[in-house]
Short mmCIF file of C-alpha atoms in Angstrom, two decimals:
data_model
loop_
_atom_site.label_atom_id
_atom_site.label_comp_id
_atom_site.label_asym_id
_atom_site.label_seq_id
_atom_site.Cartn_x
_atom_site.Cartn_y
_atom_site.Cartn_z
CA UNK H 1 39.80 29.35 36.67
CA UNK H 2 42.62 32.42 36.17
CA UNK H 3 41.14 36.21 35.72
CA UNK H 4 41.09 36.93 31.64
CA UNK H 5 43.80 39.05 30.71
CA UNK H 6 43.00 42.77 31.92
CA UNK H 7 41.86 44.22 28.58
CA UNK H 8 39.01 41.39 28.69
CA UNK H 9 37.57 42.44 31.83
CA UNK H 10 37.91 46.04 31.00
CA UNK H 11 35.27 45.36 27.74
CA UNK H 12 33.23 42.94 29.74
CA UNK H 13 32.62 46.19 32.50
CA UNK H 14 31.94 48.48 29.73
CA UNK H 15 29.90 46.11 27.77
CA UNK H 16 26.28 47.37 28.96
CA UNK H 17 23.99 44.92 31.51
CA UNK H 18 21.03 43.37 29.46
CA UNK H 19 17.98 45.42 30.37
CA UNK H 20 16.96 43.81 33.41
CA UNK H 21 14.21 46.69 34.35
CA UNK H 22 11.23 45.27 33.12
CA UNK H 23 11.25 41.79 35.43
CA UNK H 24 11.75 40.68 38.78
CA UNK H 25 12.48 37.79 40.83
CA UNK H 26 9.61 37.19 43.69
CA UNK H 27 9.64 34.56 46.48
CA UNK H 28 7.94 31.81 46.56
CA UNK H 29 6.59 29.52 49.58
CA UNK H 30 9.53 26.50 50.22
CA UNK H 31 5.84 23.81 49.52
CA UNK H 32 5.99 25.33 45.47
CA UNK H 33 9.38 23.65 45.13
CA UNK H 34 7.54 19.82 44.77
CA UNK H 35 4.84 21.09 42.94
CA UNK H 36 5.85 22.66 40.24
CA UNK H 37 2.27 23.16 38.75
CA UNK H 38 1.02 25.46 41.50
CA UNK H 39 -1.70 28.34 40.54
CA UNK H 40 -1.38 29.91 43.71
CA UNK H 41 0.95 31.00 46.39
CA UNK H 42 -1.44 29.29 49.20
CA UNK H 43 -3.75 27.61 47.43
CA UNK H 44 -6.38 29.94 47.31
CA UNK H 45 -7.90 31.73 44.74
CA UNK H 46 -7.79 34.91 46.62
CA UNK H 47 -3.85 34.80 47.15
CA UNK H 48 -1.45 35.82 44.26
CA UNK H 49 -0.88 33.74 41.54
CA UNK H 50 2.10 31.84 41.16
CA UNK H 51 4.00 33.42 37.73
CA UNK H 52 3.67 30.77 34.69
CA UNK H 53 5.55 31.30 31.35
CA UNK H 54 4.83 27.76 29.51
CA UNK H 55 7.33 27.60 26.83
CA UNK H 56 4.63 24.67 24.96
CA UNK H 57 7.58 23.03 23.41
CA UNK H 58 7.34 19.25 22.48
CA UNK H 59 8.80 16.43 20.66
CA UNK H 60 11.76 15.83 23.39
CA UNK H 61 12.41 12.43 24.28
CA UNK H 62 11.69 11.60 27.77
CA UNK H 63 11.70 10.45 30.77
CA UNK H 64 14.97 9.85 32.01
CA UNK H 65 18.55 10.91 30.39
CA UNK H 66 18.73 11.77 27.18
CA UNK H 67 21.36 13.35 24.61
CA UNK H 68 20.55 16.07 22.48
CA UNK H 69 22.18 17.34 19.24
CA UNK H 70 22.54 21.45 18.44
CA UNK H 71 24.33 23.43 15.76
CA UNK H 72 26.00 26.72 17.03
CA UNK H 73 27.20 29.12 14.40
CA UNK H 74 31.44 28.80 14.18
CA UNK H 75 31.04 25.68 16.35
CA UNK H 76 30.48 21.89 15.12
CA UNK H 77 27.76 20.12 16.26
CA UNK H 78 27.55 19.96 20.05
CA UNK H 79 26.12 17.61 22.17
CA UNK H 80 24.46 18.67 25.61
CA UNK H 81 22.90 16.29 28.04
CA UNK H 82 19.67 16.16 29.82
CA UNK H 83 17.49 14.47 32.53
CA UNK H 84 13.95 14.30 32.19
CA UNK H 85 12.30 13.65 35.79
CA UNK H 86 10.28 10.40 36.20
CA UNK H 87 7.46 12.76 36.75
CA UNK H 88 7.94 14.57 33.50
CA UNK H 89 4.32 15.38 31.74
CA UNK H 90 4.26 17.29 28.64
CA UNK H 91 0.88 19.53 29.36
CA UNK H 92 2.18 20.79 32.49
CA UNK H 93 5.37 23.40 32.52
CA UNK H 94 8.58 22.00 33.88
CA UNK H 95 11.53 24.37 35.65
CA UNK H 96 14.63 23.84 34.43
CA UNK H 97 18.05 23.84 35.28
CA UNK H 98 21.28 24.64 33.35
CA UNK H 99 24.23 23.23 35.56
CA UNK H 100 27.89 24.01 34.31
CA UNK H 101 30.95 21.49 34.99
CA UNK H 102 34.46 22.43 36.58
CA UNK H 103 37.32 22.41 34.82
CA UNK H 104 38.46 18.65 33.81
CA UNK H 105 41.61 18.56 31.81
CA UNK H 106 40.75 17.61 28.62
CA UNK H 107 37.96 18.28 26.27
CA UNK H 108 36.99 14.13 26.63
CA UNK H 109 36.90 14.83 30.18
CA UNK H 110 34.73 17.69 29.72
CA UNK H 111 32.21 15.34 28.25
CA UNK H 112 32.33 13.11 31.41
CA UNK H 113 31.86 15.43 33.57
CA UNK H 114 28.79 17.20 31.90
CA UNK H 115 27.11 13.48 32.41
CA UNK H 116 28.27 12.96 35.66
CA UNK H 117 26.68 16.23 36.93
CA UNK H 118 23.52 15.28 35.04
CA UNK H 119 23.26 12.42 37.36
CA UNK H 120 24.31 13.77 40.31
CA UNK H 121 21.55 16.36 39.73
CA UNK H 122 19.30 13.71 38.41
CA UNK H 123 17.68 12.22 41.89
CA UNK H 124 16.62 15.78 42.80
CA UNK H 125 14.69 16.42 39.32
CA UNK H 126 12.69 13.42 39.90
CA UNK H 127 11.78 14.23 43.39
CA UNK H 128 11.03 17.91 42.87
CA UNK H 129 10.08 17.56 39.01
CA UNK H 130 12.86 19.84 36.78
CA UNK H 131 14.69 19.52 33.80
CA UNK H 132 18.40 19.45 34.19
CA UNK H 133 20.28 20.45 30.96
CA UNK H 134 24.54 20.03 31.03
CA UNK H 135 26.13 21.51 28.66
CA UNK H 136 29.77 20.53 27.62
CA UNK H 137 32.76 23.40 28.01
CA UNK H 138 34.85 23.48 24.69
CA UNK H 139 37.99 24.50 25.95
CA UNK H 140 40.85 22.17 25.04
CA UNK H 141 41.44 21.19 28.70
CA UNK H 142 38.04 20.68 29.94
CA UNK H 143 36.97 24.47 30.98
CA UNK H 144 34.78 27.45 29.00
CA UNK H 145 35.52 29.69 26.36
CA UNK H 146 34.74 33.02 27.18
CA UNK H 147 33.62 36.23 25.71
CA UNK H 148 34.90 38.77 24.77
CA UNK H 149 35.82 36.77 21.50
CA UNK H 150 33.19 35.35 19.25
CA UNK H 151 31.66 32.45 19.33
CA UNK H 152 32.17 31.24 22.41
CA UNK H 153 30.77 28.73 24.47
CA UNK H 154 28.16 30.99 26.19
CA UNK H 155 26.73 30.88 22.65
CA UNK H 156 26.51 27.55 23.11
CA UNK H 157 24.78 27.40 26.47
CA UNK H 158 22.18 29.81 25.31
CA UNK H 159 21.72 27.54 22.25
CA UNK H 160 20.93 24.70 24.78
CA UNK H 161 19.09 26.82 27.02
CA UNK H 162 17.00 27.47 23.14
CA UNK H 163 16.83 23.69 21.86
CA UNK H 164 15.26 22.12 25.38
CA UNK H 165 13.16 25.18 25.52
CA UNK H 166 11.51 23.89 22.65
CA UNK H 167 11.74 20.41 23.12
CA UNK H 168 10.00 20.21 26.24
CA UNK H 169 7.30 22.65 27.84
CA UNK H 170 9.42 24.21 30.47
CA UNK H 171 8.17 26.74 32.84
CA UNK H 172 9.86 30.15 31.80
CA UNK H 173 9.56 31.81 34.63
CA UNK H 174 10.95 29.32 36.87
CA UNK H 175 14.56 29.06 35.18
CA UNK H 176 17.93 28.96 37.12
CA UNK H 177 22.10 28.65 36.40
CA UNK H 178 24.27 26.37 38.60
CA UNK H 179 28.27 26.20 38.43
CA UNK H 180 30.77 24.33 39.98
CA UNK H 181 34.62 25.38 39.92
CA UNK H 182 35.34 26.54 36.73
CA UNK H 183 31.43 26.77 35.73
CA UNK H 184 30.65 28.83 38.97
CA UNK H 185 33.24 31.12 37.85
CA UNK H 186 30.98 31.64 34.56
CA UNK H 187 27.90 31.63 35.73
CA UNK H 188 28.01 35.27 37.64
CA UNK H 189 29.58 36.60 34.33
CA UNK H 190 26.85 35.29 32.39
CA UNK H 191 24.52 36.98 35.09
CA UNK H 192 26.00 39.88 35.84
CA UNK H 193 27.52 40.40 32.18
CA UNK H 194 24.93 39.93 30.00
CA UNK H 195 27.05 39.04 27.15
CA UNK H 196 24.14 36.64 25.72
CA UNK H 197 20.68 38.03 24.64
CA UNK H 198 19.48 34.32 25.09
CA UNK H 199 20.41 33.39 28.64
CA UNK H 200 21.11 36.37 30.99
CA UNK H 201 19.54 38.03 33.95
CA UNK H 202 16.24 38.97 32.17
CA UNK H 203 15.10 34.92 31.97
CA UNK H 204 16.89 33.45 35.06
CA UNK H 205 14.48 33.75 38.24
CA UNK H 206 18.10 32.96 40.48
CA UNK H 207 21.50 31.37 40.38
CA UNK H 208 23.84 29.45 42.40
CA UNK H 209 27.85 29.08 42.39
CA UNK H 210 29.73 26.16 44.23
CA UNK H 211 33.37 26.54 44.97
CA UNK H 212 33.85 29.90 43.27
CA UNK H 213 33.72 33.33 43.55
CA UNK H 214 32.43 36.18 41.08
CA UNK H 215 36.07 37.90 40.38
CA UNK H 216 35.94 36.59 37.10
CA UNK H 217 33.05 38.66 36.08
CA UNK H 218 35.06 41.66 37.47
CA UNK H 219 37.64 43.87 36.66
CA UNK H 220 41.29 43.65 38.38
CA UNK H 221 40.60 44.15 42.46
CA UNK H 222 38.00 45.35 44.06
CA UNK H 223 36.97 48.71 42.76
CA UNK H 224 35.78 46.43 39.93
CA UNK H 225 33.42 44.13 41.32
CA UNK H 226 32.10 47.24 43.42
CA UNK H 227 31.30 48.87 40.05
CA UNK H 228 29.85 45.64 38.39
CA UNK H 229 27.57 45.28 41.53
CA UNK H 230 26.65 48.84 41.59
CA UNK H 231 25.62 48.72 37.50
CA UNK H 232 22.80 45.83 38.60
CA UNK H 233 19.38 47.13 38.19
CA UNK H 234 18.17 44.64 39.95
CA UNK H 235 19.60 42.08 42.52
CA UNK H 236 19.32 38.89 41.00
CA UNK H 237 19.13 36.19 44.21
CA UNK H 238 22.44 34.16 44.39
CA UNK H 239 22.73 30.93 46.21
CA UNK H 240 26.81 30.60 47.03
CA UNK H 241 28.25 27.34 48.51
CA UNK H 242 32.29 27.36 49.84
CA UNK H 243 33.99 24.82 51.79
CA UNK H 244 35.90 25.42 54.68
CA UNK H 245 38.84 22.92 53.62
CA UNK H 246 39.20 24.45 50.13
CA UNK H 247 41.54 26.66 48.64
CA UNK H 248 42.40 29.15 51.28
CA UNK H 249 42.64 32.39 48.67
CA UNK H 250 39.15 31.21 47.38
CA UNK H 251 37.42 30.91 50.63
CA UNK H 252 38.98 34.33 51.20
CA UNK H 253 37.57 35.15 47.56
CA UNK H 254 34.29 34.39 48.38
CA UNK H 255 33.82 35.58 52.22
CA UNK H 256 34.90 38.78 50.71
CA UNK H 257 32.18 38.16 48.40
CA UNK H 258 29.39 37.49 50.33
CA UNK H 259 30.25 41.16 52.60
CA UNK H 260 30.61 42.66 48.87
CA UNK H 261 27.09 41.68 47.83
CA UNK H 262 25.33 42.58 51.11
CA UNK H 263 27.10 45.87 50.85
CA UNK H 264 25.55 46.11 47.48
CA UNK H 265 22.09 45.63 48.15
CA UNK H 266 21.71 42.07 48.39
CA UNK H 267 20.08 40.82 51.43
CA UNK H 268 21.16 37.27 53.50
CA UNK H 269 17.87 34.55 53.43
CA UNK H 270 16.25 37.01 50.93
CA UNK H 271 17.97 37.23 47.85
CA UNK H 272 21.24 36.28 48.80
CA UNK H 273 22.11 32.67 50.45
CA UNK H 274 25.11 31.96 51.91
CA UNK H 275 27.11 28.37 53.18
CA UNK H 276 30.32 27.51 54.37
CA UNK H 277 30.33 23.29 54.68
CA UNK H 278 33.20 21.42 56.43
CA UNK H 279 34.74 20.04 53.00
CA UNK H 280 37.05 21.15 50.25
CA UNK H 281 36.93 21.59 46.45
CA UNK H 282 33.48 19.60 46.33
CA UNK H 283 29.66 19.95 45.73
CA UNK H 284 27.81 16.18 46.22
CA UNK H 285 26.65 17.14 49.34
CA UNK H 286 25.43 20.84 48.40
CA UNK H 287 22.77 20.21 45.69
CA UNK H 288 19.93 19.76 47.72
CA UNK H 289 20.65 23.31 49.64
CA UNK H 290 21.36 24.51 46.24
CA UNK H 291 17.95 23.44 44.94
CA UNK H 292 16.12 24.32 47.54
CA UNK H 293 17.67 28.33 47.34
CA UNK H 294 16.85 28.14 43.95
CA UNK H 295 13.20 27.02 43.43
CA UNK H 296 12.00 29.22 45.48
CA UNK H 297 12.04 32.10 43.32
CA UNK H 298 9.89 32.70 40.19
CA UNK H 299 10.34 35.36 37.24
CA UNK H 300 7.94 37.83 37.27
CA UNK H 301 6.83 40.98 34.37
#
């Protein structure tokens, strides 16, 4: 995905960070990641309890994939797609995942994609027992439309994010964002940014981004992403995923990110997790280390 013209950038930096003060992201033990339902971080009573947000929503089809209608103001009606783990039981809270396709070429290919990630993701929710929501970019040739215009298709996301929310009981504080290409470019801008009261860095517990760097949440050079990393209140943990045989700018890109963050406060196998894999412009084989970054982390008041 190309930077957004300059002026763009410049009102996405001076657009104030959603209040991120009030929460945090804590760590959980890697044994919470298959059991989803856990009270406790060791089992005992006397250890702390395991945060639990139970959204209580019901009335969504499941188990398995399903295909889910919204309405987003100055959109049509948009179809997102879901899978619903084999495990799936509606009394106990679910996490859930938002994944975000690459750029495809065409709207039509968009659509493909969105299912083709739900699948690819769709082994892992039914061993670990989340929710994986795709959403469909409504760019004419396959990619995202993005703020600072209105509506775009963060509204969408966030509408998603809303509609499974209250279609299935999903664990609130146990929500996460994963991009690939294109989508891992908007995922750190919808972090970082906060350009959506819905889906931001107060209700995600972590994020990941595969085959992309976080530029496109920045200003022009680096004096901008310093000052969008400086502006975080808190460090929200970020699971990044390159490969060695891609793009050599972007592998650049996103070395240069990983020193960037670490300079900024984030810390490596705390809240920042880092992998270079001996591949190119690709992700099959990362979703596993991706998940396993991810679920580790809770939201916490």
């Amino acid at each position: 995905m190309k930077s957004r013209h300059w002026l763009s950038l410049l009102i996405a930096l001076l657009m104030p960070a959603a209040d991120v003060a009030a929460v945090s992201s804590i760590a959980l033990p890697a044994w919470v990641c298959s059991k989803p339902d856990a009270i406790f971080i060791n089992g005992f009573e006397t250890a702390n309890a395991i945060p639990h947000d139970a959204s209580l929503g019901n009335g969504g089809a499941y188990p398995g994939n399903v295909a889910r209608s919204i309405t987003v103001a100055g959109y049509a009606t948009e179809t997102y797609y879901l899978h619903i783990p084999a495990n799936y039981n509606p009394a106990r809270a679910a996490p859930l995942l938002v994944v975000l396709h690459g750029a495809s070429g065409s709207h039509a290919d968009a659509i493909t994609d969105a299912q083709f990630l739900r699948s690819d993701w769709s082994s892992l929710a039914d061993t670990y027992g989340f929710i994986v929501i795709a959403p469909v970019g409504e760019q004419s040739q396959g990619g995202w439309i993005t703020p600072p215009g209105a509506p775009t298709d963060y509204d969408m996301i966030a509408a998603a994010f809303t509609d499974a929310t209250i279609a299935y009981n999903i664990e609130r504080s146990r929500r996460y964002l994963w991009g690939f290409s294109a989508g891992g470019y908007v995922a750190p801008d919808i972090v970082l940014n906060g350009f959506n009261s819905t889906i931001n860095a107060n209700v995600l517990a972590a994020y990941s981004i595969n085959s992309a760097n976080i530029d496109f949440a920045c200003t022009a050079g680096a004096g901008g992403c310093n000052a969008l990393l400086n502006s975080q209140t808190r460090r929200v943990p970020i699971d990044i995923h390159i490969g060695t045989q891609d793009d050599p700018q972007l592998l650049a890109s996103v070395r240069a990110d990983h020193t960037g963050l670490l300079a900024h406060g984030w810390v490596d196998g705390s809240t920042l997790f880092y992998t270079e894999f001996n591949d190119g412009h690709t992700y099959t084989n990362q979703l596993t280390g991706a998940w396993q970054s991810l679920c580790g982390f809770a939201l916490s008041p």
